[in-house]
Tab-separated table of C-alpha atoms in Angstrom:
chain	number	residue	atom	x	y	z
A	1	UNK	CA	-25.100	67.551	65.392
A	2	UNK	CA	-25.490	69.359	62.227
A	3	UNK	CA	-28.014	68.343	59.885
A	4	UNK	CA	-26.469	66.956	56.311
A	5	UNK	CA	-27.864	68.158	53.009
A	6	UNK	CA	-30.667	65.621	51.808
A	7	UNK	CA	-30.400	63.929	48.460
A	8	UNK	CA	-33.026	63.348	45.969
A	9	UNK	CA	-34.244	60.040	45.556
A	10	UNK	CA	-32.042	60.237	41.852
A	11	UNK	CA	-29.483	61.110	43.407
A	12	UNK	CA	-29.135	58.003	45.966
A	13	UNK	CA	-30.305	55.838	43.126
A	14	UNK	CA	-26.971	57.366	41.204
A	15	UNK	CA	-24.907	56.364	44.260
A	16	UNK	CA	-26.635	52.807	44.145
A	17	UNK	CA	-25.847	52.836	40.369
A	18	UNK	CA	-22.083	53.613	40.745
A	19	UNK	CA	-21.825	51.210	43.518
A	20	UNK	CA	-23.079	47.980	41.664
A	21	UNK	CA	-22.121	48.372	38.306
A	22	UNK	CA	-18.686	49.803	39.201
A	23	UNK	CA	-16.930	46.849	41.012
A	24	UNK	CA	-15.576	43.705	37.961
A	25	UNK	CA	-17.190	41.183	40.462
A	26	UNK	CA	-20.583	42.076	39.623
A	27	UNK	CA	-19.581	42.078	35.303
A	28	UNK	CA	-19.735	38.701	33.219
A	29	UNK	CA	-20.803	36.428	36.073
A	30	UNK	CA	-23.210	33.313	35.866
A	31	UNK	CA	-25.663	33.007	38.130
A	32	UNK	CA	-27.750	29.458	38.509
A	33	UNK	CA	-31.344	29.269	38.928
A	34	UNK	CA	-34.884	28.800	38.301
A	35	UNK	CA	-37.217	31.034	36.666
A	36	UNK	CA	-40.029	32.695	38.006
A	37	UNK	CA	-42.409	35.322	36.998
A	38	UNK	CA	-41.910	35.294	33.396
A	39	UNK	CA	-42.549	37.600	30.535
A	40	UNK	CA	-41.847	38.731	27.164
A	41	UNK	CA	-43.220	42.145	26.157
A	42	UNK	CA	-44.153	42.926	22.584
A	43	UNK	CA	-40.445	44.172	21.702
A	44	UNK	CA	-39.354	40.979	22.480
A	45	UNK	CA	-37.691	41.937	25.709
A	46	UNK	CA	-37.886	38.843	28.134
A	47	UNK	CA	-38.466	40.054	32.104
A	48	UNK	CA	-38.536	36.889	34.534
A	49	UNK	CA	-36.958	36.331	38.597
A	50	UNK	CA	-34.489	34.015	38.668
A	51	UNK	CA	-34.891	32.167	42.391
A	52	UNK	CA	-33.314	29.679	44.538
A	53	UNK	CA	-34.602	28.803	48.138
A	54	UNK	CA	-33.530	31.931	50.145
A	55	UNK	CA	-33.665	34.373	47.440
A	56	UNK	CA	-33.949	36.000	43.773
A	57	UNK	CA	-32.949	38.536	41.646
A	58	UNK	CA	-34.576	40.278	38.547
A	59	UNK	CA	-33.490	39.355	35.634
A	60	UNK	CA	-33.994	41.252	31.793
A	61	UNK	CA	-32.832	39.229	28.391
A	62	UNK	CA	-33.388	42.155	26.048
A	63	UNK	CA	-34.662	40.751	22.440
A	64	UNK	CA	-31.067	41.703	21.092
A	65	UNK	CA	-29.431	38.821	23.194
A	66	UNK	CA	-32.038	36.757	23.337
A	67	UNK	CA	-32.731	36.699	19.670
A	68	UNK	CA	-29.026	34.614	19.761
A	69	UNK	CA	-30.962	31.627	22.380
A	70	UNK	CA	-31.618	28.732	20.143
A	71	UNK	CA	-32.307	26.274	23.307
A	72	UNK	CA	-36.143	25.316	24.581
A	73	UNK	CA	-38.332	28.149	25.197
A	74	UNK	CA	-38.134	29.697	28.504
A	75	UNK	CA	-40.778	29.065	31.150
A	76	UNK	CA	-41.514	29.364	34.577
A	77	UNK	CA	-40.379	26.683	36.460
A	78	UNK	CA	-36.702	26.231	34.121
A	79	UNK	CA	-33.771	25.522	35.649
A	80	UNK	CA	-30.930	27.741	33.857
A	81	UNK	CA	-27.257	29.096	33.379
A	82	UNK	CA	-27.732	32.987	32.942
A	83	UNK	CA	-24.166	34.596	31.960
A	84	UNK	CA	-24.030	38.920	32.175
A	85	UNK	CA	-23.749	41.928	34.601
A	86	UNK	CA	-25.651	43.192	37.297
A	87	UNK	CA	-27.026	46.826	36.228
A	88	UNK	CA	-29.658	49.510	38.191
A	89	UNK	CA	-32.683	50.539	36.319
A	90	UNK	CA	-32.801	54.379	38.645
A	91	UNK	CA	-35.898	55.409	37.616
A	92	UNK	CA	-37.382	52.248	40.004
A	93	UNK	CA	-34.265	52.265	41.888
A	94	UNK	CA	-34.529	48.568	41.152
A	95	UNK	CA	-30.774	46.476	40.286
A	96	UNK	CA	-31.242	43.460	37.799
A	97	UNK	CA	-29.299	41.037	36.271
A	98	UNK	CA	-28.863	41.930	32.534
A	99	UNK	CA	-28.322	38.560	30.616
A	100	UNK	CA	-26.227	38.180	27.453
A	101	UNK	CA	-26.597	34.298	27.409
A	102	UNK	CA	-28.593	31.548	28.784
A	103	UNK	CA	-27.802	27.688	28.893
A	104	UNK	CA	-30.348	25.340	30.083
A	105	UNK	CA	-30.501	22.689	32.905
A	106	UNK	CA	-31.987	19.510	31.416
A	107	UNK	CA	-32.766	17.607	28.006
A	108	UNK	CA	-33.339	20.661	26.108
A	109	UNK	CA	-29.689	22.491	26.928
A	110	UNK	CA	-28.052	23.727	23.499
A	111	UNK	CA	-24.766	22.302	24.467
A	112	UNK	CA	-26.374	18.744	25.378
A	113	UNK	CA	-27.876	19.089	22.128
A	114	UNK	CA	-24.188	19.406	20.862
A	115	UNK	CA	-22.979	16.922	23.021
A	116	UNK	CA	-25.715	14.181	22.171
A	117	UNK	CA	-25.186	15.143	17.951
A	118	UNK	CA	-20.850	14.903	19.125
A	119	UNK	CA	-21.544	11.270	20.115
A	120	UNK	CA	-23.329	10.459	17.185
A	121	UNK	CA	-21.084	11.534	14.847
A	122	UNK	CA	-18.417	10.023	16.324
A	123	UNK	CA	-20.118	6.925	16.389
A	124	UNK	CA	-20.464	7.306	12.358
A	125	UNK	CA	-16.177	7.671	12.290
A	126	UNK	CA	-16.887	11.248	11.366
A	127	UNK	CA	-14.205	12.468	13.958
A	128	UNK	CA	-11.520	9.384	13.022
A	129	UNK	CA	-8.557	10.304	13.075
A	130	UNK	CA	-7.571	8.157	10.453
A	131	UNK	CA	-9.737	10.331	8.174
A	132	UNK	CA	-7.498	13.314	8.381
A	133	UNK	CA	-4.810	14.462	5.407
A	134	UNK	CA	-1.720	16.439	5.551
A	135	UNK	CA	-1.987	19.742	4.266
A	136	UNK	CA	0.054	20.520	0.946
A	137	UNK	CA	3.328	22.222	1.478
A	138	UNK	CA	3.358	24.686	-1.183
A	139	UNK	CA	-0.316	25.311	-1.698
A	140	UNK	CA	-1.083	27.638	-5.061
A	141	UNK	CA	-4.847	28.193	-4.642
A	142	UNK	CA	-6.744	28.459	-1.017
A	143	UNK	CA	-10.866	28.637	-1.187
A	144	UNK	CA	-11.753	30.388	1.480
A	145	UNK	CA	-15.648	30.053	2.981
A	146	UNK	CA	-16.593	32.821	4.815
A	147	UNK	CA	-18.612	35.831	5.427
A	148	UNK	CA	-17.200	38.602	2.439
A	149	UNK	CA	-17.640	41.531	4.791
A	150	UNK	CA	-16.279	40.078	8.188
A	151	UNK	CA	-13.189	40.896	9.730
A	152	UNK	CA	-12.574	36.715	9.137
A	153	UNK	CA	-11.796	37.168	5.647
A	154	UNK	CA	-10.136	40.520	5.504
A	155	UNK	CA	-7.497	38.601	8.443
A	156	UNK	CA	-7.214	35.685	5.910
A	157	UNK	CA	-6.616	37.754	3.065
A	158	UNK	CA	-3.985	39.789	4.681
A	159	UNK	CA	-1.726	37.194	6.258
A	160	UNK	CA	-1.444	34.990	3.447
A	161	UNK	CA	-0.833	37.554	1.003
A	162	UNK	CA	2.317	38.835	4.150
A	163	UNK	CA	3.733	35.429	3.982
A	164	UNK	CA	3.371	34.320	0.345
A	165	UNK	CA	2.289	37.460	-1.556
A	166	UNK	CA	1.946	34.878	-5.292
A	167	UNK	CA	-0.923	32.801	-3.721
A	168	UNK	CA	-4.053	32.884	-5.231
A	169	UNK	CA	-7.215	33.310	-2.827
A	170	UNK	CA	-10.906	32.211	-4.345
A	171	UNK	CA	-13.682	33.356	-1.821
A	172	UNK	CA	-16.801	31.302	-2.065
A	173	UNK	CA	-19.356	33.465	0.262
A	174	UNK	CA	-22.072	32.640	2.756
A	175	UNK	CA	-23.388	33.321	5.717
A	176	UNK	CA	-21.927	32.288	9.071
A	177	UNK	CA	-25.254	32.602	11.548
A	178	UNK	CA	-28.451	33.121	11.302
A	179	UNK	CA	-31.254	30.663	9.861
A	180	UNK	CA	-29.710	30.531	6.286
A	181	UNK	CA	-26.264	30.339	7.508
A	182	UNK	CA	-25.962	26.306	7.805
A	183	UNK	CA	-27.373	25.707	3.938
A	184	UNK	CA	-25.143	28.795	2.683
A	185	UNK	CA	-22.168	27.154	4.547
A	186	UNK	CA	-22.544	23.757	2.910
A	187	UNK	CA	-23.254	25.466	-0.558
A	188	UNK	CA	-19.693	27.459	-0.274
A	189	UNK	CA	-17.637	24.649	1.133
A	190	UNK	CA	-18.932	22.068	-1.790
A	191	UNK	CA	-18.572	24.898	-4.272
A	192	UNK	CA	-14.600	25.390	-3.450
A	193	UNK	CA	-14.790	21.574	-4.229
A	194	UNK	CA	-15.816	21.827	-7.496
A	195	UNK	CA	-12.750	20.394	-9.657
A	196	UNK	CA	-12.640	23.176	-12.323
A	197	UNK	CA	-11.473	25.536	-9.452
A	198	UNK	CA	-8.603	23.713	-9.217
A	199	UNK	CA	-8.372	24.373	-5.020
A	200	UNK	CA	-5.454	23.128	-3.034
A	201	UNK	CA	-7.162	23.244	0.017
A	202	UNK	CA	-9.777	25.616	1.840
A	203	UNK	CA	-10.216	27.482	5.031
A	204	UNK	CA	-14.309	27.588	6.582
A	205	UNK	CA	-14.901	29.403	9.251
A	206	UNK	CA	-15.914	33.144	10.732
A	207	UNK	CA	-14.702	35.914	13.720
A	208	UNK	CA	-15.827	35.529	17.182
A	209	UNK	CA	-19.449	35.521	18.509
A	210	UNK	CA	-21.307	34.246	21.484
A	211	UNK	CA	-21.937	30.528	21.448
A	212	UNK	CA	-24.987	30.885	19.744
A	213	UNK	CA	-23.582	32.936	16.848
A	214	UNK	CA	-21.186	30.006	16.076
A	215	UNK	CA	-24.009	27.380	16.241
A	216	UNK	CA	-24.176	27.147	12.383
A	217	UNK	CA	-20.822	25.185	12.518
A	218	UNK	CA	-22.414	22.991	14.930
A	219	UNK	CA	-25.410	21.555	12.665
A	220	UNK	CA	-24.950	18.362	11.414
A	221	UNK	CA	-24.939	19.103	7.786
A	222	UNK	CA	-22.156	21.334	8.133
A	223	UNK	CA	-20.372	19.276	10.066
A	224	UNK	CA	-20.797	16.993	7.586
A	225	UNK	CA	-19.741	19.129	4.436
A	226	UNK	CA	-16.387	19.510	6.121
A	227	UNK	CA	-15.968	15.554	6.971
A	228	UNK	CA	-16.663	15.321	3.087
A	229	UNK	CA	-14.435	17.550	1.753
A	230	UNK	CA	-12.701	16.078	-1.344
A	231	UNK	CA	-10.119	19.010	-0.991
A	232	UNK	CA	-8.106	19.150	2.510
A	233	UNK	CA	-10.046	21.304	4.996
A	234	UNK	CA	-8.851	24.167	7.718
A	235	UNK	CA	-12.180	24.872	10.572
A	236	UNK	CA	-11.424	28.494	11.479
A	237	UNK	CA	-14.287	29.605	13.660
A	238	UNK	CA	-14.433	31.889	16.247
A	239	UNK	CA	-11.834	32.643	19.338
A	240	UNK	CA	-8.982	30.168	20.627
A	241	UNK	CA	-11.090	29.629	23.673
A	242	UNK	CA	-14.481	28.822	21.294
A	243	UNK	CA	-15.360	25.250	19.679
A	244	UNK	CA	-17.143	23.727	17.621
A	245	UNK	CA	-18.177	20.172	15.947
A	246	UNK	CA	-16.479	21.345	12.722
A	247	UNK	CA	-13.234	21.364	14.160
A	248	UNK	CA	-13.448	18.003	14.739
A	249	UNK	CA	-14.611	17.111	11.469
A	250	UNK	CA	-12.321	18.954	9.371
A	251	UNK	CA	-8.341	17.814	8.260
A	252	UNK	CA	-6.999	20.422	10.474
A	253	UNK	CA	-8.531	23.356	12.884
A	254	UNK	CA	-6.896	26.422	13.764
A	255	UNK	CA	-7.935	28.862	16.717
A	256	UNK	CA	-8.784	31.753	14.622
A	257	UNK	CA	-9.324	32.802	11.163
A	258	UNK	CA	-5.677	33.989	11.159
A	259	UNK	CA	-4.198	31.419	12.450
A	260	UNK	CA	-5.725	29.073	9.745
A	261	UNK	CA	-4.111	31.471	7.156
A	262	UNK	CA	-0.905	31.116	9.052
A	263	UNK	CA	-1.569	27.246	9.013
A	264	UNK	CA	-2.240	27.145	4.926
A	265	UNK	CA	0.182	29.556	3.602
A	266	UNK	CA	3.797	28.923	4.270
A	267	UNK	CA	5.927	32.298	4.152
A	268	UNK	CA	7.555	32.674	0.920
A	269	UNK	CA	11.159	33.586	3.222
A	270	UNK	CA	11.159	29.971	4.544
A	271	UNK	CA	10.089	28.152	1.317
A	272	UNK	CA	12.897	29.992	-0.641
A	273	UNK	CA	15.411	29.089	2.242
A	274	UNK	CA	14.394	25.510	2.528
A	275	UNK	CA	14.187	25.442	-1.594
A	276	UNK	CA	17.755	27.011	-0.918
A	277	UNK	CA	19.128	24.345	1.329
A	278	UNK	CA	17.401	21.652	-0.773
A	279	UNK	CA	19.514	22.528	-3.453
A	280	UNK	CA	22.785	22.570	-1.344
A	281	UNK	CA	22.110	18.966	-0.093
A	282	UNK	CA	21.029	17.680	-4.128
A	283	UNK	CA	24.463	19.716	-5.558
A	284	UNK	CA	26.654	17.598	-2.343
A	285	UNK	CA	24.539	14.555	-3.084
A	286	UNK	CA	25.291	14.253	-6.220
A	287	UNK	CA	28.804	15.671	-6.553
A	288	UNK	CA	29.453	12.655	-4.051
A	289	UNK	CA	27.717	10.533	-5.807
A	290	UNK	CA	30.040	10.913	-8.841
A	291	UNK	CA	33.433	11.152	-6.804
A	292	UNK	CA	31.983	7.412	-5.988
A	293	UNK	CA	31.359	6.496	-9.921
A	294	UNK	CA	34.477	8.065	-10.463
A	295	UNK	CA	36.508	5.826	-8.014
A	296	UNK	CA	34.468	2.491	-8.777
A	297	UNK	CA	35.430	3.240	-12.478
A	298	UNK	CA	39.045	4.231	-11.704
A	299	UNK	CA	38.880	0.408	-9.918
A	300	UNK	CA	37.343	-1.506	-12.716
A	301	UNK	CA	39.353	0.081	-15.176
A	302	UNK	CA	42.320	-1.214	-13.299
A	303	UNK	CA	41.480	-4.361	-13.372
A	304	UNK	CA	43.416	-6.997	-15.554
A	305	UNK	CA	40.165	-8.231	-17.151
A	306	UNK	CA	40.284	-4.166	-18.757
A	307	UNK	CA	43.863	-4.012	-19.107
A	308	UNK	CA	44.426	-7.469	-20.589
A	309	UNK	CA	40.987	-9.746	-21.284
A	310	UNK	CA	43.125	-12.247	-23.445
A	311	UNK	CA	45.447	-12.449	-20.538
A	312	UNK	CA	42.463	-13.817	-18.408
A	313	UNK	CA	41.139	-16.154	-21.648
A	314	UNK	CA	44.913	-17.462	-21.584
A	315	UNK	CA	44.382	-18.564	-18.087
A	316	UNK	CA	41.436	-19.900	-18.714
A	317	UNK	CA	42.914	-22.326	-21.599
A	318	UNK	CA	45.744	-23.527	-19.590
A	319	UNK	CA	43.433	-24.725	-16.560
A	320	UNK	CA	41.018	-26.230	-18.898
A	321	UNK	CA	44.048	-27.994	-20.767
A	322	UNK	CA	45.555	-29.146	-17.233
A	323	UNK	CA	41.917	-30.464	-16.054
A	324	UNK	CA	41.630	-32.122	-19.757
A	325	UNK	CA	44.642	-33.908	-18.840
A	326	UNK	CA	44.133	-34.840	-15.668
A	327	UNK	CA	41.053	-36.234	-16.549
A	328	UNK	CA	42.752	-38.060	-19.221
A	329	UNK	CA	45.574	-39.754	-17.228
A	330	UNK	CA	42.942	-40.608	-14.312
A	331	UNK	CA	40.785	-42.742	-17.559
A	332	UNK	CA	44.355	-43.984	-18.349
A	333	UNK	CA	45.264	-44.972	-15.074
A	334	UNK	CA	41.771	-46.631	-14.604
A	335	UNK	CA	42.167	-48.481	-17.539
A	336	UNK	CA	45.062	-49.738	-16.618
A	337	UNK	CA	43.991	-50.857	-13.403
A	338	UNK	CA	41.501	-52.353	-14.530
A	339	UNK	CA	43.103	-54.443	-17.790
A	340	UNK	CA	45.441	-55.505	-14.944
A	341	UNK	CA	42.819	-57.044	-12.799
A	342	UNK	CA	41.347	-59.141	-15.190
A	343	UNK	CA	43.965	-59.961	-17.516
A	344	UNK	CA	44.662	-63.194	-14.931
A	345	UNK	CA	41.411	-63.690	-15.799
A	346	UNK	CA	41.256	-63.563	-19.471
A	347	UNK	CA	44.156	-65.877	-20.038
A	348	UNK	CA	42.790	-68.567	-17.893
A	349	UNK	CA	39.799	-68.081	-19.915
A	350	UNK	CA	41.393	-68.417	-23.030
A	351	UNK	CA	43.886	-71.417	-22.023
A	352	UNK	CA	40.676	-72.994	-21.001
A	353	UNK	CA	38.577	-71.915	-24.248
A	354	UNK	CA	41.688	-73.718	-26.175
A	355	UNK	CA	41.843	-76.920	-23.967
A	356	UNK	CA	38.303	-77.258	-24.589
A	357	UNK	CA	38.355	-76.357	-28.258
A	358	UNK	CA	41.192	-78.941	-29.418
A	359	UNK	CA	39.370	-81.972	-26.985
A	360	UNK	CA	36.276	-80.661	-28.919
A	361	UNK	CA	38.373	-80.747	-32.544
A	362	UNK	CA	39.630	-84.133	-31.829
A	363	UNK	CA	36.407	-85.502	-30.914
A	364	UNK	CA	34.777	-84.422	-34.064
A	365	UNK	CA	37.813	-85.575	-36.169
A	366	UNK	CA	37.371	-89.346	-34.388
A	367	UNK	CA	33.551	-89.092	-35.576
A	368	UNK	CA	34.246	-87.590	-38.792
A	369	UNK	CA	36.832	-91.035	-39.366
A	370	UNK	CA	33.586	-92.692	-38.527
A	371	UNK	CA	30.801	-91.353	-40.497
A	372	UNK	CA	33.266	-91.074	-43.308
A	373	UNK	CA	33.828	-95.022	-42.755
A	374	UNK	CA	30.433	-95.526	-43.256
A	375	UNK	CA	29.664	-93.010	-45.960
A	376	UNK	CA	29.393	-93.649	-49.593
A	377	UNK	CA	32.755	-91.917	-50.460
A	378	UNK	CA	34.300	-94.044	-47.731
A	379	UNK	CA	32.671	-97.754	-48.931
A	380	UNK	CA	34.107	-96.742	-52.580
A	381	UNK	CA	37.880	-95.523	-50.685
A	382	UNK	CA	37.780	-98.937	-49.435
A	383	UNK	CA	37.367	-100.452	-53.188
A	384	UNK	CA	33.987	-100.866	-54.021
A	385	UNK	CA	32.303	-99.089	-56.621
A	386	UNK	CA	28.999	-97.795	-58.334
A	387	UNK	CA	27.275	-99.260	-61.635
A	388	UNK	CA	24.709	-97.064	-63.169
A	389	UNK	CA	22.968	-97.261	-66.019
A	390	UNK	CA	21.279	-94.311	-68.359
A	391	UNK	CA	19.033	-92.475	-66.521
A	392	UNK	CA	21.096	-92.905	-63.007
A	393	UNK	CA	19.587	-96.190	-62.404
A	394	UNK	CA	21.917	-97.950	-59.798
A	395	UNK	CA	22.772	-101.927	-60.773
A	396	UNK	CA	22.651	-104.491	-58.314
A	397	UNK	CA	22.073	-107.070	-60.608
A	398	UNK	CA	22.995	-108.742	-64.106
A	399	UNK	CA	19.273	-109.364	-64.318
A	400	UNK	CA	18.908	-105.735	-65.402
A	401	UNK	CA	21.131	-105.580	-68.132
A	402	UNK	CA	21.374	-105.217	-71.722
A	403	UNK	CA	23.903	-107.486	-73.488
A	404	UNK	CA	26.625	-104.692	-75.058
A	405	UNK	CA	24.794	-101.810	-72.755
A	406	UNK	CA	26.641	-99.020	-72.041
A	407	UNK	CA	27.585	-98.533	-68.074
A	408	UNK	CA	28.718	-95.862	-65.669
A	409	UNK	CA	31.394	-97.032	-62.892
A	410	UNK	CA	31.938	-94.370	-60.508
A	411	UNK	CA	35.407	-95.045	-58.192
A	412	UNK	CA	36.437	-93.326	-55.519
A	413	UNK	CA	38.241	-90.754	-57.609
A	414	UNK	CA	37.081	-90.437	-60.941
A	415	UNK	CA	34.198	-92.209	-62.695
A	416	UNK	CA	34.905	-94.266	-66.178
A	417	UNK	CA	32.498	-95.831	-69.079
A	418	UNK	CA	32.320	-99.693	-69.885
A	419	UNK	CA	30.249	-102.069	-72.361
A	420	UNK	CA	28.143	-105.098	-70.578
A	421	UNK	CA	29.575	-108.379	-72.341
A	422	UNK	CA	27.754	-110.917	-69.986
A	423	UNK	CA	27.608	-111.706	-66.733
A	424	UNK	CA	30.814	-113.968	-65.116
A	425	UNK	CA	29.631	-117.282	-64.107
């Protein structure tokens, strides 16, 4: 058998090297389980096992991808998600897991924490539906929230400017992670608010990150700045696959910073095309609508009460005059009717009225003969007559006379003067 050239420890460690980190299966995998043997050094780096019951691996959480964690403090004993790629370190010949991301297992997970703040602010109507506006159509002015040296705005900037190269862009900066970033967020977003700006709607939001780099649009007051908006609000943070609370707060979220200028900005080809066709349907509308004005006055013009109005006042006085008569001859006719019912009536009133007036005249003529028998005028008819003396005195007896005494005899037609010469014995 012949004997094969040895290799140096390096060498196998190499082959070890190639072998593990070569193959996808072992890159950007997540691997479940509890920590053990923990460490930080003074860099920052953070060594620890990560165990189950049959076995463990070595884990390292260098102090650049750990400074992202914003969960509970690591500790022996934790339950975790770690997320990265198995690597060799060849001077120990020793393979590791080297972790880009960690999510707890318990109350102190960051994306509980989300979760549990999600609830809550949907509880407050913060995610309501109902809350949401419509985006104007022809926007003039976008505020746009961002980071002034990411690749966010410089996306933004370009796409809206391709589809509508007139609109106006006003960039209110901040930061988008970090410790500051929340406060600077809620500054820039109430800033693009600010009335005198005169903003048509605004766009918040960053590039891609890890989960923790996007946390800042996760904190409550952020979350809350975009729920408040007076203007109409676009979340743009992150990927398509990321997500955050702001998305749910805001009027509208798009998937990426470009996308949310594609969203605000409507390309100035289709608004001239739809201001185009606009115009077509108005010029049809209202050429139509005076072919129909034209026709209803060709109508009314036709019409006798246009062609001839006395005609129709004519017609008018002729069937007033016929219902004047009719009315007339009906009030005749009634009349008529009616004097002939109770004429019958009248004359046996009247021949009655007459009976009874000439038994009633010859009844008072029978007592008039009479009284007028036994009235003065009647005694002196029959022959007798009145002696008075001066002063009206009536004489009844000789007794009360002067001899030669001057008399008044009144007859019954005509009185006369005598001279007392005695009385007749």
């Amino acid at each position: 058998m012949e004997e094969s050239k040895p290799l140096s420890v390096s060498e196998v460690n190499s082959i070890i090297k190639q072998l593990l980190t070569g193959p996808e299966i072992l890159r950007n995998i997540c691997v479940q389980g509890e920590i053990s043997n923990y460490s930080k050094s003074h860099q920052g780096h953070i060594y620890f096992n990560l165990k189950d019951p049959k076995s463990l691996i070595a884990c390292t959480f260098f102090s650049y991808s750990n400074g992202r964690y914003k969960g509970k403090s690591l500790e022996n004993g934790m339950e975790i998600k770690a997320y990265g790629t198995v690597s060799v370190y060849e001077p120990r010949g020793q393979y590791n897991l080297n972790i880009s991301k960690v999510e707890e297992l318990g109350q102190g997970d960051l994306l509980l924490q989300v979760e549990a703040l999600k609830q809550k602010l949907a509880a407050q109507g913060v995610f309501d539906p109902d809350r949401k506006r419509s985006l104007p159509a022809f926007p003039w002015r976008i505020g746009v929230a961002t980071s002034p040296t990411g690749a966010a705005i410089e996306d933004i900037i370009r796409i809206a400017k391709q589809r509508f190269p007139k609109i106006d862009i006003l960039i209110s900066p901040c930061l988008v992670q970090g410790d500051g970033a929340p406060d600077s967020i809620v500054s820039a977003i109430r800033e693009l608010n600010d009335a005198r700006w005169d903003v048509d709607l605004i766009i918040a939001g960053r590039g891609g990150g890890s989960y923790e780099d996007l946390m800042a649009f996760n904190e409550e007051k952020v979350v809350l700045a975009f729920a408040e908006s007076r203007v109409p609000i676009i979340s743009a943070v992150g990927h398509q696959i990321d997500s955050v609370l702001s998305d749910l707060a805001a009027d509208h979220f798009a998937p990426t910073p470009t996308a949310a200028a594609e969203m605000a900005v409507p390309e100035m080809e289709a608004v001239e095309a739809e201001l185009s066709e606009i115009e077509i349907r108005l010029k049809t509308a209202l050429k139509n609508q005076a072919v129909n004005l034209k026709e209803k006055l060709r109508i009314l013009t036709n019409k006798k009460a246009f062609i001839e109005p006395r005609s129709m006042l004519n017609d008018r006085i002729l069937q007033l005059d016929e219902i004047s008569s009719r009315i007339h001859l009906l009030g005749k006719n009634y009349i008529m009717t009616s004097q002939n019912r109770f004429t019958p009536i009248a004359n046996a009133l009247s021949t009655s009225f007459k009976t009874q007036l000439e038994r009633k005249r010859k009844e008072f003529q029978l007592l008039s003969g009479k009284v007028d028998g036994f009235s003065p005028l009647g005694t002196l008819k029959r022959g007798y007559s009145v002696v008075r003396k001066k002063g009206k005195k009536v004489v009844t007896s000789p007794s009360q006379l002067e001899k030669e005494e001057e008399l008044e005899v009144i007859l019954a037609e005509g009185r006369i003067r005598v001279s007392y010469q005695g009385e007749i014995k």
